[in-house]
Tab-separated table of C-alpha atoms in Angstrom:
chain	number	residue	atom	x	y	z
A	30	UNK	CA	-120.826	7.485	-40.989
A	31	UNK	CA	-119.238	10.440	-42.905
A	32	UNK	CA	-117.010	11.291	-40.047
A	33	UNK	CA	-115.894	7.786	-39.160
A	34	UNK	CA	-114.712	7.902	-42.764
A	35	UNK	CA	-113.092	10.906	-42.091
A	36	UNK	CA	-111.081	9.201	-39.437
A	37	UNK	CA	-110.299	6.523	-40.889
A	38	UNK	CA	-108.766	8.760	-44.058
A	39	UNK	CA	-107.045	11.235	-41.781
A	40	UNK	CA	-105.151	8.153	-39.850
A	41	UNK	CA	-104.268	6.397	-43.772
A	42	UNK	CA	-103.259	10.272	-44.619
A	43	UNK	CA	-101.175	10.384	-41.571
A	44	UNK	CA	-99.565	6.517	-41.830
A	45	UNK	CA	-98.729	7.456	-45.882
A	46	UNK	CA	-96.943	11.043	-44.795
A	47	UNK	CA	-94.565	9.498	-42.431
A	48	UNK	CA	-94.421	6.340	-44.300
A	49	UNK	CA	-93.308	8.809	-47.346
A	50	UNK	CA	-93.353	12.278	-47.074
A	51	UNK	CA	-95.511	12.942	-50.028
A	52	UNK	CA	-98.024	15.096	-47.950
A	53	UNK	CA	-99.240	16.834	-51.253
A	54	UNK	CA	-99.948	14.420	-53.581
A	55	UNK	CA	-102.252	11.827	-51.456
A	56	UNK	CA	-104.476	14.379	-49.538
A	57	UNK	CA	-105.774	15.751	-52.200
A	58	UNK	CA	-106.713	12.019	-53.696
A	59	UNK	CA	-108.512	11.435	-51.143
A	60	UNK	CA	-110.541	15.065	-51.049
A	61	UNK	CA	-110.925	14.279	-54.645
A	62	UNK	CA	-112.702	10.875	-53.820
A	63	UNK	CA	-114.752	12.006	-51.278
A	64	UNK	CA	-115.663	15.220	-52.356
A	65	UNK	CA	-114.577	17.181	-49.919
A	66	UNK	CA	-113.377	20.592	-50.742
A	67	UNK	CA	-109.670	21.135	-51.056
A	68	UNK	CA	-106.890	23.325	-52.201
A	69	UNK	CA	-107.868	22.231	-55.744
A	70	UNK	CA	-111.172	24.532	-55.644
């Protein structure tokens, strides 16, 4: 289940960067909701 989510995000992550180039910013939402360790530990 966990790494269908996974897909899911990394395919919304990857329609938002090319959709607007804010690679930075909406990652790192989306660690933050699923607690998934990121750059901001």
């Amino acid at each position: 289940m966990r790494a269908m989510m996974r897909g899911v995000l990394q395919v919304a992550l990857e329609l938002d960067y090319h959709a607007s180039g804010d690679w930075l910013r909406v990652p790192q939402q989306f660690r933050d909701l699923l607690g998934v360790p990121g750059d901001a530990d």
